[in-house]
């Protein structure tokens, strides 16, 4: 039997006591139940999670916690209970009492205020209040980075999409909690900021980013918070992880996540808390008994079970069986016990636990906290656009004009007067806890939803400001109804409220419809002003400049709506800014230095360009080493069908180039084919200055229909490089105005792939039966050179199924008949073309324009370029056949290596089956030019 070290009380020799300290549990109800008493007294439960279901008021909460601690004390617990609470502010507060507990903005709302000091003060105030009622552990701060900000349900609970900004505000909040004497818990490790939801009740959301991508973005705030030494605990999520190096169903059950990543790599020594193991997916997949053991084996110290008593007993039984079956050693149990006891010692003691100050303290601090709340909300209100100068409304509206308020159907926030009123009348059940959001599929999906109800007080406040001249109704997924049309005709100004429109698309459609109506009515001479207010995610219409006046509040609590009304009517000037990359993009336009951008001159800039390319090659990821063989001539096409303009930022004294941007225009497409900056000169706005000039040059072109990042002719950059800087590059382009996520933008993943040694590759290498399958499908192939009749059929096929620049690439290949050709795949039925691909001999002119085709050393490279295969059931087979013909041609021309360039994501797997390997990957992006109108 393992002996206890001197730092542990002999009581812990009884493993039942030790196991009780490794569990954190909750229950439903506002009073101590026999079940929760039994868990504390007989199973030595050491930690409690309180949710909105347990709490009616500050006074009741203090009494409840005091009773729980008294039960533990009388039962012989050596240390008080940990009492944990979600009190993130914004829409996620478990404790609400409008007389004693102050409401503050959400994490993103606080970041919009632009002051980490204010975030610290808010966190300290929040922790002081919950500490007064006996809470000693706040489940916060939220350290998630919103990698895919528009579509993530975490929304405004997170600070934003910039890892450093999330770190800054997360650490400020953490320090504020600690200053109030409360323990802290970062969440939701490794990240809830970019989850894919699979749809089924039994599925869990998954992370698909690689560890390298996570390390560069999502893990940054966790790493920084851990480094401060002030983070007491870490909440480990229940999401899955699927990437090439990790296949995990539930992060909190994986030693790869908890022990390896969190503890060994990031150096976390505190308490790891699991996601609630009552998750439907986990219960169905492994069962709670086994899951509890797995969580501890993985490295978790506290296992969370939210509310179901029978499941909680099952978990306790599971831990005891785990020790009996020697799956868990005593040493492992004592390791977690020490961590938990160390955290308890830092945030509580029996004197404090048994005597919470409660209302006596809260009544003293409430006035100052209320002032802080009002300031925080005023600072958070963000006017992103007001093109028509509609604000304040009291200056743009006449007194006799009517104002129309249109609000969506939303669920009341748990921390709101409306929810408490409905609960007291028995009209709605207590709101589910934060952990119930997706963990419990059995949650009440029919919760009350009332747009007019939730926003009734907003309507009343607007009516008071307008002396009764207000119309208010809600809207639904049924769209614009006759009642809406009648009210719109009556009102001179319309305010539309949206709440996470990107995930409730009916709101987007309704708003667009009303916007179009207002435009048509204005065109007929009527006054119709439109104001859109996003009361949750600021991304609803952040990039849609057709919405001329756009305001963000970041939550729709009573305090937020009160600040909104005051902002609308000019009682203060809103100064908030959108956090993360959106804030950075606005700052760039306002404050960053502008570099002189000049047209590229090949005679003047040729040497500087070669030096710049070499500097770039040395600093780039290994899979972009081809830049070392890139020649400045690669960017100049001299093609009569493509207009090109290239720009540089240069030192006129030394002739050194600091940055270069290549732009092209053909048949309505304006393309940035390359944009790069000397690695030693980055973060100085050189890239932004080049980008600004390039966009201005492109959007002014007559007939422009599309702007695009990435190009196959030249093929230096097919898009944004997908490498270890991919996330930061995407964020950078987003901050420059590119829409990389919403339906307003299009993107596709393109790859270069290769067979490294053709001497060891044979036609036996492709998937078994490939040739027979091609024959059975009636597919034949031929090789075309030149622009005669067959060449015209190729160009017709490419023009139909691909883009203008690909068409010009094929035209060039057909003209270079000595070194290039095109393989056609034809159907036996009518000889219809099924697909085409360019074949380039080693050393062909195409190699100048696509450096991936340039060999290093003695290796000769054959090219298989720009396959154009329409989407059909046979598309994969057609592509494999074209690739096989291409490899045979390459071998016939003595190439030692084959490179296939510009491969769509849908064909990568087919080529992997032929033993092609990945070389480089890119993301080509297309946007409407309207998104860049007015670019400086």
PDB file of C-alpha atoms in Angstrom, residues 403-409 450-456 458-460 462 470-476 479-488 490-491 494-497 510 514:
ATOM      1  CA  UNK A 403     -39.719  54.905 -35.414  1.00  0.00           C
ATOM      2  CA  UNK A 404     -40.172  51.174 -36.111  1.00  0.00           C
ATOM      3  CA  UNK A 405     -38.416  48.511 -34.029  1.00  0.00           C
ATOM      4  CA  UNK A 406     -38.225  45.000 -35.507  1.00  0.00           C
ATOM      5  CA  UNK A 407     -36.891  42.291 -33.188  1.00  0.00           C
ATOM      6  CA  UNK A 408     -36.220  38.555 -33.739  1.00  0.00           C
ATOM      7  CA  UNK A 409     -37.342  35.569 -31.722  1.00  0.00           C
ATOM      8  CA  UNK A 450     -40.484  35.904 -27.659  1.00  0.00           C
ATOM      9  CA  UNK A 451     -38.869  38.684 -29.637  1.00  0.00           C
ATOM     10  CA  UNK A 452     -41.302  41.292 -28.368  1.00  0.00           C
ATOM     11  CA  UNK A 453     -40.991  39.904 -24.837  1.00  0.00           C
ATOM     12  CA  UNK A 454     -37.203  39.835 -24.597  1.00  0.00           C
ATOM     13  CA  UNK A 455     -36.915  43.279 -26.181  1.00  0.00           C
ATOM     14  CA  UNK A 456     -40.020  44.783 -24.554  1.00  0.00           C
ATOM     15  CA  UNK A 458     -35.900  48.201 -25.228  1.00  0.00           C
ATOM     16  CA  UNK A 459     -39.126  49.157 -26.980  1.00  0.00           C
ATOM     17  CA  UNK A 460     -40.389  51.000 -23.918  1.00  0.00           C
ATOM     18  CA  UNK A 462     -37.235  53.915 -27.265  1.00  0.00           C
ATOM     19  CA  UNK A 470     -42.664  54.025 -31.655  1.00  0.00           C
ATOM     20  CA  UNK A 471     -43.941  50.944 -33.501  1.00  0.00           C
ATOM     21  CA  UNK A 472     -42.657  47.551 -32.306  1.00  0.00           C
ATOM     22  CA  UNK A 473     -43.200  44.059 -33.626  1.00  0.00           C
ATOM     23  CA  UNK A 474     -41.184  40.880 -34.034  1.00  0.00           C
ATOM     24  CA  UNK A 475     -40.140  38.954 -37.124  1.00  0.00           C
ATOM     25  CA  UNK A 476     -39.685  35.243 -37.723  1.00  0.00           C
ATOM     26  CA  UNK A 479     -39.999  36.605 -43.554  1.00  0.00           C
ATOM     27  CA  UNK A 480     -41.513  39.992 -44.363  1.00  0.00           C
ATOM     28  CA  UNK A 481     -45.278  39.795 -43.827  1.00  0.00           C
ATOM     29  CA  UNK A 482     -47.977  42.320 -44.715  1.00  0.00           C
ATOM     30  CA  UNK A 483     -47.897  43.670 -41.155  1.00  0.00           C
ATOM     31  CA  UNK A 484     -44.198  44.457 -41.582  1.00  0.00           C
ATOM     32  CA  UNK A 485     -44.791  46.138 -44.939  1.00  0.00           C
ATOM     33  CA  UNK A 486     -47.531  48.333 -43.500  1.00  0.00           C
ATOM     34  CA  UNK A 487     -45.367  49.408 -40.562  1.00  0.00           C
ATOM     35  CA  UNK A 488     -42.360  50.076 -42.803  1.00  0.00           C
ATOM     36  CA  UNK A 490     -45.594  54.262 -41.815  1.00  0.00           C
ATOM     37  CA  UNK A 491     -42.163  54.741 -40.224  1.00  0.00           C
ATOM     38  CA  UNK A 494     -36.479  51.408 -39.020  1.00  0.00           C
ATOM     39  CA  UNK A 495     -34.293  49.672 -36.431  1.00  0.00           C
ATOM     40  CA  UNK A 496     -33.749  45.951 -37.066  1.00  0.00           C
ATOM     41  CA  UNK A 497     -32.263  43.898 -34.242  1.00  0.00           C
ATOM     42  CA  UNK A 510     -35.316  39.488 -43.425  1.00  0.00           C
ATOM     43  CA  UNK A 514     -36.184  45.296 -45.495  1.00  0.00           C
TER      44      UNK A 514
END
